[in-house]
PDB file of C-alpha atoms in Angstrom:
ATOM      1  CA  MET I   1      53.627  93.459 -26.112  1.00 57.00           C
ATOM      2  CA  ALA I   2      51.333  93.050 -28.709  1.00 57.00           C
ATOM      3  CA  PHE I   3      53.032  91.759 -31.305  1.00 48.00           C
ATOM      4  CA  ILE I   4      54.117  88.640 -29.029  1.00 51.00           C
ATOM      5  CA  GLU I   5      50.152  88.060 -28.551  1.00 57.00           C
ATOM      6  CA  ARG I   6      50.055  88.284 -31.953  1.00 54.00           C
ATOM      7  CA  ALA I   7      52.878  85.634 -32.917  1.00 49.00           C
ATOM      8  CA  VAL I   8      51.805  83.482 -29.706  1.00 49.00           C
ATOM      9  CA  GLY I   9      48.534  83.829 -31.550  1.00 55.00           C
ATOM     10  CA  ALA I  10      49.924  82.811 -34.978  1.00 50.00           C
ATOM     11  CA  LEU I  11      51.589  80.149 -33.950  1.00 46.00           C
ATOM     12  CA  PRO I  12      49.601  77.141 -34.094  1.00 50.00           C
ATOM     13  CA  VAL I  13      48.414  77.855 -37.601  1.00 43.00           C
ATOM     14  CA  ILE I  14      52.667  77.561 -38.607  1.00 41.00           C
ATOM     15  CA  VAL I  15      52.539  74.577 -36.344  1.00 41.00           C
ATOM     16  CA  VAL I  16      49.623  72.562 -38.260  1.00 41.00           C
ATOM     17  CA  THR I  17      50.929  74.786 -41.562  1.00 39.00           C
ATOM     18  CA  GLY I  18      54.135  72.685 -41.146  1.00 42.00           C
ATOM     19  CA  MET I  19      52.690  69.591 -40.345  1.00 45.00           C
ATOM     20  CA  ILE I  20      50.382  69.688 -43.140  1.00 42.00           C
ATOM     21  CA  ALA I  21      53.390  69.683 -45.565  1.00 38.00           C
ATOM     22  CA  LEU I  22      55.246  67.173 -44.186  1.00 41.00           C
ATOM     23  CA  ALA I  23      53.010  64.695 -44.118  1.00 43.00           C
ATOM     24  CA  GLN I  24      52.022  65.188 -47.715  1.00 37.00           C
ATOM     25  CA  MET I  25      55.618  65.267 -49.285  1.00 37.00           C
ATOM     26  CA  SER I  26      55.756  62.449 -46.979  1.00 42.00           C
ATOM     27  CA  ALA I  27      52.650  60.990 -48.227  1.00 39.00           C
ATOM     28  CA  LEU I  28      54.237  62.446 -51.896  1.00 37.00           C
ATOM     29  CA  GLY I  29      57.473  60.549 -51.200  1.00 38.00           C
ATOM     30  CA  SER I  30      61.027  61.021 -53.188  1.00 33.00           C
ATOM     31  CA  SER I  31      60.992  57.922 -55.636  1.00 29.00           C
ATOM     32  CA  LEU I  32      64.572  59.046 -56.316  1.00 26.00           C
ATOM     33  CA  ALA I  33      67.483  56.763 -56.087  1.00 29.00           C
ATOM     34  CA  ALA I  34      69.388  57.546 -52.910  1.00 30.00           C
ATOM     35  CA  VAL I  35      72.693  56.018 -52.493  1.00 29.00           C
ATOM     36  CA  ASP I  36      74.243  54.134 -49.191  1.00 32.00           C
ATOM     37  CA  GLU I  37      76.706  55.632 -48.050  1.00 32.00           C
ATOM     38  CA  ASP I  38      78.062  52.335 -45.258  1.00 36.00           C
ATOM     39  CA  GLU I  39      77.398  50.059 -48.260  1.00 37.00           C
ATOM     40  CA  GLY I  40      77.433  51.826 -51.879  1.00 35.00           C
ATOM     41  CA  THR I  41      74.459  50.109 -52.592  1.00 38.00           C
ATOM     42  CA  GLU I  42      70.614  51.328 -53.525  1.00 40.00           C
ATOM     43  CA  ASN I  43      68.815  52.242 -51.374  1.00 45.00           C
ATOM     44  CA  PRO I  44      65.361  49.759 -51.320  1.00 44.00           C
ATOM     45  CA  ALA I  45      63.713  52.933 -52.322  1.00 48.00           C
ATOM     46  CA  SER I  46      65.540  52.342 -56.108  1.00 48.00           C
ATOM     47  CA  ALA I  47      64.920  49.293 -55.336  1.00 55.00           C
ATOM     48  CA  ALA I  48      60.719  49.328 -54.951  1.00 59.00           C
ATOM     49  CA  ALA I  49      61.034  51.297 -59.018  1.00 54.00           C
ATOM     50  CA  HIS I  50      63.003  47.925 -60.457  1.00 68.00           C
ATOM     51  CA  LEU I  51      60.223  45.384 -59.202  1.00 80.00           C
ATOM     52  CA  ASP I  52      57.371  46.728 -62.394  1.00 82.00           C
ATOM     53  CA  HIS I  53      54.568  48.167 -61.096  1.00 83.00           C
ATOM     54  CA  ALA I  54      51.810  46.017 -60.967  1.00 85.00           C
ATOM     55  CA  LYS I  55      48.304  46.155 -63.832  1.00 82.00           C
ATOM     56  CA  MET I  56      45.345  45.079 -62.612  1.00 84.00           C
ATOM     57  CA  PRO I  57      44.125  42.325 -62.460  1.00 88.00           C
ATOM     58  CA  HIS I  58      45.856  41.551 -59.418  1.00 91.00           C
ATOM     59  CA  PRO I  59      46.024  37.871 -57.583  1.00 94.00           C
ATOM     60  CA  GLN I  60      42.880  37.468 -55.184  1.00 95.00           C
ATOM     61  CA  VAL I  61      45.178  37.253 -52.362  1.00 96.00           C
ATOM     62  CA  VAL I  62      47.194  40.036 -53.801  1.00 96.00           C
ATOM     63  CA  GLU I  63      44.287  42.013 -53.882  1.00 95.00           C
ATOM     64  CA  GLN I  64      42.888  41.326 -49.967  1.00 96.00           C
ATOM     65  CA  ALA I  65      46.037  42.828 -48.708  1.00 96.00           C
ATOM     66  CA  VAL I  66      44.868  46.122 -50.680  1.00 96.00           C
ATOM     67  CA  ASP I  67      41.551  45.719 -48.602  1.00 96.00           C
ATOM     68  CA  GLU I  68      42.755  45.444 -45.772  1.00 96.00           C
ATOM     69  CA  GLY I  69      44.853  48.391 -46.126  1.00 95.00           C
ATOM     70  CA  ARG I  70      41.913  50.043 -46.463  1.00 96.00           C
ATOM     71  CA  ARG I  71      39.241  48.706 -44.014  1.00 96.00           C
ATOM     72  CA  ALA I  72      42.606  49.720 -41.230  1.00 96.00           C
ATOM     73  CA  CYS I  73      42.811  53.063 -42.660  1.00 96.00           C
ATOM     74  CA  ASP I  74      38.448  53.019 -42.032  1.00 96.00           C
ATOM     75  CA  GLU I  75      38.649  51.069 -38.766  1.00 96.00           C
ATOM     76  CA  ALA I  76      41.105  53.990 -37.562  1.00 95.00           C
ATOM     77  CA  GLY I  77      38.479  56.575 -38.076  1.00 94.00           C
ATOM     78  CA  GLY I  78      40.949  57.403 -42.137  1.00 93.00           C
ATOM     79  CA  THR I  79      38.939  60.000 -44.104  1.00 93.00           C
ATOM     80  CA  ARG I  80      40.274  58.579 -48.138  1.00 94.00           C
ATOM     81  CA  PHE I  81      42.838  55.428 -48.352  1.00 95.00           C
ATOM     82  CA  ALA I  82      44.911  56.732 -51.009  1.00 94.00           C
ATOM     83  CA  ALA I  83      47.008  54.800 -53.247  1.00 91.00           C
ATOM     84  CA  ARG I  84      50.107  55.898 -56.116  1.00 88.00           C
ATOM     85  CA  PRO I  85      50.996  52.693 -58.301  1.00 86.00           C
ATOM     86  CA  GLY I  86      53.665  51.184 -56.583  1.00 89.00           C
ATOM     87  CA  LEU I  87      51.131  49.934 -53.881  1.00 94.00           C
ATOM     88  CA  VAL I  88      51.700  46.199 -56.172  1.00 95.00           C
ATOM     89  CA  ARG I  89      54.804  45.670 -57.717  1.00 94.00           C
ATOM     90  CA  THR I  90      55.868  42.957 -59.416  1.00 93.00           C
ATOM     91  CA  GLY I  91      59.503  40.772 -60.912  1.00 90.00           C
ATOM     92  CA  ASP I  92      61.276  37.906 -60.273  1.00 91.00           C
ATOM     93  CA  LEU I  93      62.163  37.467 -56.817  1.00 91.00           C
ATOM     94  CA  THR I  94      62.646  33.962 -56.951  1.00 90.00           C
ATOM     95  CA  GLY I  95      64.556  33.874 -59.680  1.00 88.00           C
ATOM     96  CA  ASP I  96      62.037  30.320 -60.539  1.00 89.00           C
ATOM     97  CA  GLY I  97      60.747  32.596 -63.862  1.00 90.00           C
ATOM     98  CA  ARG I  98      57.530  32.819 -62.048  1.00 92.00           C
ATOM     99  CA  ALA I  99      55.450  36.584 -60.997  1.00 93.00           C
ATOM    100  CA  ASP I 100      55.928  37.684 -57.365  1.00 94.00           C
ATOM    101  CA  TYR I 101      54.540  40.081 -55.334  1.00 95.00           C
ATOM    102  CA  VAL I 102      55.107  42.739 -53.006  1.00 95.00           C
ATOM    103  CA  VAL I 103      53.385  45.474 -51.359  1.00 96.00           C
ATOM    104  CA  ASP I 104      54.783  48.558 -50.292  1.00 94.00           C
ATOM    105  CA  PHE I 105      52.037  50.291 -47.976  1.00 94.00           C
ATOM    106  CA  ARG I 106      55.103  53.026 -48.423  1.00 92.00           C
ATOM    107  CA  GLU I 107      52.814  54.298 -50.777  1.00 93.00           C
ATOM    108  CA  ALA I 108      49.908  54.469 -49.648  1.00 94.00           C
ATOM    109  CA  LEU I 109      48.636  56.902 -47.432  1.00 92.00           C
ATOM    110  CA  CYS I 110      45.394  57.242 -44.512  1.00 94.00           C
ATOM    111  CA  VAL I 111      44.300  60.626 -44.435  1.00 93.00           C
ATOM    112  CA  GLU I 112      43.894  62.052 -41.190  1.00 92.00           C
ATOM    113  CA  ARG I 113      45.779  58.472 -40.049  1.00 92.00           C
ATOM    114  CA  SER I 114      49.045  59.479 -42.167  1.00 88.00           C
ATOM    115  CA  THR I 115      51.446  56.978 -39.506  1.00 89.00           C
ATOM    116  CA  LEU I 116      48.681  54.020 -40.068  1.00 91.00           C
ATOM    117  CA  PHE I 117      51.416  51.797 -42.395  1.00 90.00           C
ATOM    118  CA  SER I 118      54.474  53.809 -40.640  1.00 86.00           C
ATOM    119  CA  GLY I 119      56.130  54.531 -38.213  1.00 84.00           C
ATOM    120  CA  THR I 120      60.106  54.605 -36.396  1.00 84.00           C
ATOM    121  CA  GLY I 121      59.633  50.289 -37.786  1.00 86.00           C
ATOM    122  CA  GLY I 122      59.477  51.415 -40.558  1.00 90.00           C
ATOM    123  CA  TRP I 123      56.352  50.847 -42.912  1.00 91.00           C
ATOM    124  CA  GLU I 124      54.081  47.988 -43.376  1.00 93.00           C
ATOM    125  CA  VAL I 125      55.638  45.380 -46.434  1.00 95.00           C
ATOM    126  CA  ARG I 126      53.626  42.330 -48.128  1.00 96.00           C
ATOM    127  CA  ILE I 127      56.047  39.191 -50.143  1.00 97.00           C
ATOM    128  CA  TYR I 128      53.577  37.378 -52.110  1.00 97.00           C
ATOM    129  CA  VAL I 129      55.810  34.538 -53.305  1.00 96.00           C
ATOM    130  CA  ALA I 130      54.269  33.079 -56.349  1.00 95.00           C
ATOM    131  CA  ARG I 131      53.076  28.828 -55.629  1.00 94.00           C
ATOM    132  CA  PRO I 132      54.689  26.446 -59.603  1.00 91.00           C
ATOM    133  CA  LYS I 133      50.646  25.135 -59.666  1.00 89.00           C
ATOM    134  CA  GLY I 134      47.931  28.116 -58.431  1.00 83.00           C
ATOM    135  CA  GLY I 135      47.936  31.736 -57.138  1.00 88.00           C
ATOM    136  CA  PRO I 136      50.967  33.491 -55.078  1.00 95.00           C
ATOM    137  CA  VAL I 137      51.711  33.289 -51.309  1.00 96.00           C
ATOM    138  CA  ARG I 138      52.059  35.181 -48.352  1.00 97.00           C
ATOM    139  CA  VAL I 139      55.219  34.500 -47.282  1.00 97.00           C
ATOM    140  CA  PHE I 140      56.047  37.754 -45.158  1.00 96.00           C
ATOM    141  CA  THR I 141      54.107  40.511 -43.320  1.00 95.00           C
ATOM    142  CA  GLY I 142      56.243  42.997 -41.960  1.00 93.00           C
ATOM    143  CA  HIS I 143      58.134  46.726 -41.222  1.00 92.00           C
ATOM    144  CA  VAL I 144      61.116  47.415 -42.679  1.00 93.00           C
ATOM    145  CA  LEU I 145      63.052  49.744 -43.062  1.00 92.00           C
ATOM    146  CA  ASP I 146      63.983  49.653 -46.592  1.00 90.00           C
ATOM    147  CA  TYR I 147      64.776  46.570 -49.098  1.00 91.00           C
ATOM    148  CA  GLU I 148      66.265  45.458 -51.624  1.00 89.00           C
ATOM    149  CA  LEU I 149      67.385  43.024 -54.051  1.00 88.00           C
ATOM    150  CA  VAL I 150      70.999  42.034 -54.532  1.00 87.00           C
ATOM    151  CA  LYS I 151      72.614  38.314 -55.972  1.00 81.00           C
ATOM    152  CA  SER I 152      74.362  36.177 -53.374  1.00 79.00           C
ATOM    153  CA  SER I 153      76.559  33.562 -54.536  1.00 77.00           C
ATOM    154  CA  GLY I 154      74.814  33.852 -58.179  1.00 74.00           C
ATOM    155  CA  ARG I 155      71.165  33.727 -56.013  1.00 80.00           C
ATOM    156  CA  ARG I 156      68.508  36.046 -55.984  1.00 85.00           C
ATOM    157  CA  GLU I 157      67.513  36.661 -52.506  1.00 90.00           C
ATOM    158  CA  MET I 158      66.432  40.362 -50.510  1.00 92.00           C
ATOM    159  CA  ARG I 159      68.109  42.173 -47.760  1.00 92.00           C
ATOM    160  CA  PHE I 160      65.517  44.205 -44.745  1.00 93.00           C
ATOM    161  CA  ARG I 161      66.770  46.943 -43.763  1.00 92.00           C
ATOM    162  CA  LEU I 162      65.355  47.140 -39.533  1.00 93.00           C
ATOM    163  CA  HIS I 163      64.167  48.987 -36.886  1.00 93.00           C
ATOM    164  CA  GLY I 164      67.907  47.908 -34.102  1.00 93.00           C
ATOM    165  CA  SER I 165      65.258  46.318 -32.394  1.00 91.00           C
ATOM    166  CA  PHE I 166      65.657  42.932 -34.774  1.00 92.00           C
ATOM    167  CA  CYS I 167      69.657  43.170 -33.612  1.00 92.00           C
ATOM    168  CA  GLY I 168      69.212  43.684 -30.769  1.00 91.00           C
ATOM    169  CA  ARG I 169      70.334  47.044 -30.813  1.00 91.00           C
ATOM    170  CA  PHE I 170      69.337  50.194 -30.538  1.00 84.00           C
ATOM    171  CA  GLY I 171      66.649  51.528 -33.590  1.00 77.00           C
ATOM    172  CA  THR I 172      67.915  54.308 -34.911  1.00 81.00           C
ATOM    173  CA  GLU I 173      71.662  51.317 -35.093  1.00 88.00           C
ATOM    174  CA  ARG I 174      72.000  49.310 -38.353  1.00 86.00           C
ATOM    175  CA  CYS I 175      70.206  46.509 -38.488  1.00 93.00           C
ATOM    176  CA  VAL I 176      70.130  44.249 -41.854  1.00 93.00           C
ATOM    177  CA  LYS I 177      68.915  40.370 -42.593  1.00 94.00           C
ATOM    178  CA  GLN I 178      69.126  38.445 -45.702  1.00 93.00           C
ATOM    179  CA  ARG I 179      66.613  36.094 -46.186  1.00 93.00           C
ATOM    180  CA  ARG I 180      66.540  33.891 -49.783  1.00 93.00           C
ATOM    181  CA  LEU I 181      63.354  33.926 -50.877  1.00 93.00           C
ATOM    182  CA  ASP I 182      60.990  30.522 -52.379  1.00 93.00           C
ATOM    183  CA  LEU I 183      58.084  29.348 -50.419  1.00 94.00           C
ATOM    184  CA  GLN I 184      58.814  28.826 -46.583  1.00 94.00           C
ATOM    185  CA  PRO I 185      56.998  32.295 -44.603  1.00 95.00           C
ATOM    186  CA  PHE I 186      59.475  34.002 -42.463  1.00 94.00           C
ATOM    187  CA  VAL I 187      59.133  36.231 -40.043  1.00 93.00           C
ATOM    188  CA  PHE I 188      62.341  39.014 -38.148  1.00 92.00           C
ATOM    189  CA  ARG I 189      61.276  38.181 -34.260  1.00 87.00           C
ATOM    190  CA  ASN I 190      62.926  41.196 -31.956  1.00 82.00           C
ATOM    191  CA  ARG I 191      65.753  39.951 -29.405  1.00 71.00           C
TER     192      ARG I 191
END
């Protein structure tokens, strides 16, 4: 009986330790490429690796997005906002030769509020497209499970894997939407 009492008494420590380890693993994540079994293409985790880490200084609107994440963490009671270098990525997403930006909150962690930027619907992503004159403009803010750059009919597009509800399905069911990026803002709506 004493053994059972000691084991039950140790359970909260084991659970908390396991939760901390899982949160740390989730926060650090793996940047290794994975293969999408359904389509044989790279998962967006590797697609993001095809974009460069944006060097400072970032354009003002991009830096504002990072600051908004930092403030959201503070307001949610987080103890620290931590970001890996891949939080802000850059590359030519539209094919016009200009630098576009992705703020990928998969690369951010709000300590003590680890689900602030992510959940069953994915993580928050913001996309900024370069204008011919002036700085980039935000064209997308939303939660995605994954994203990747693809070529379709010789044009660059982004393919998004979303929560199933965006395709009139259940959350675990596959939902893929593809979009050519330009200066037009867009959203994905639940059906």
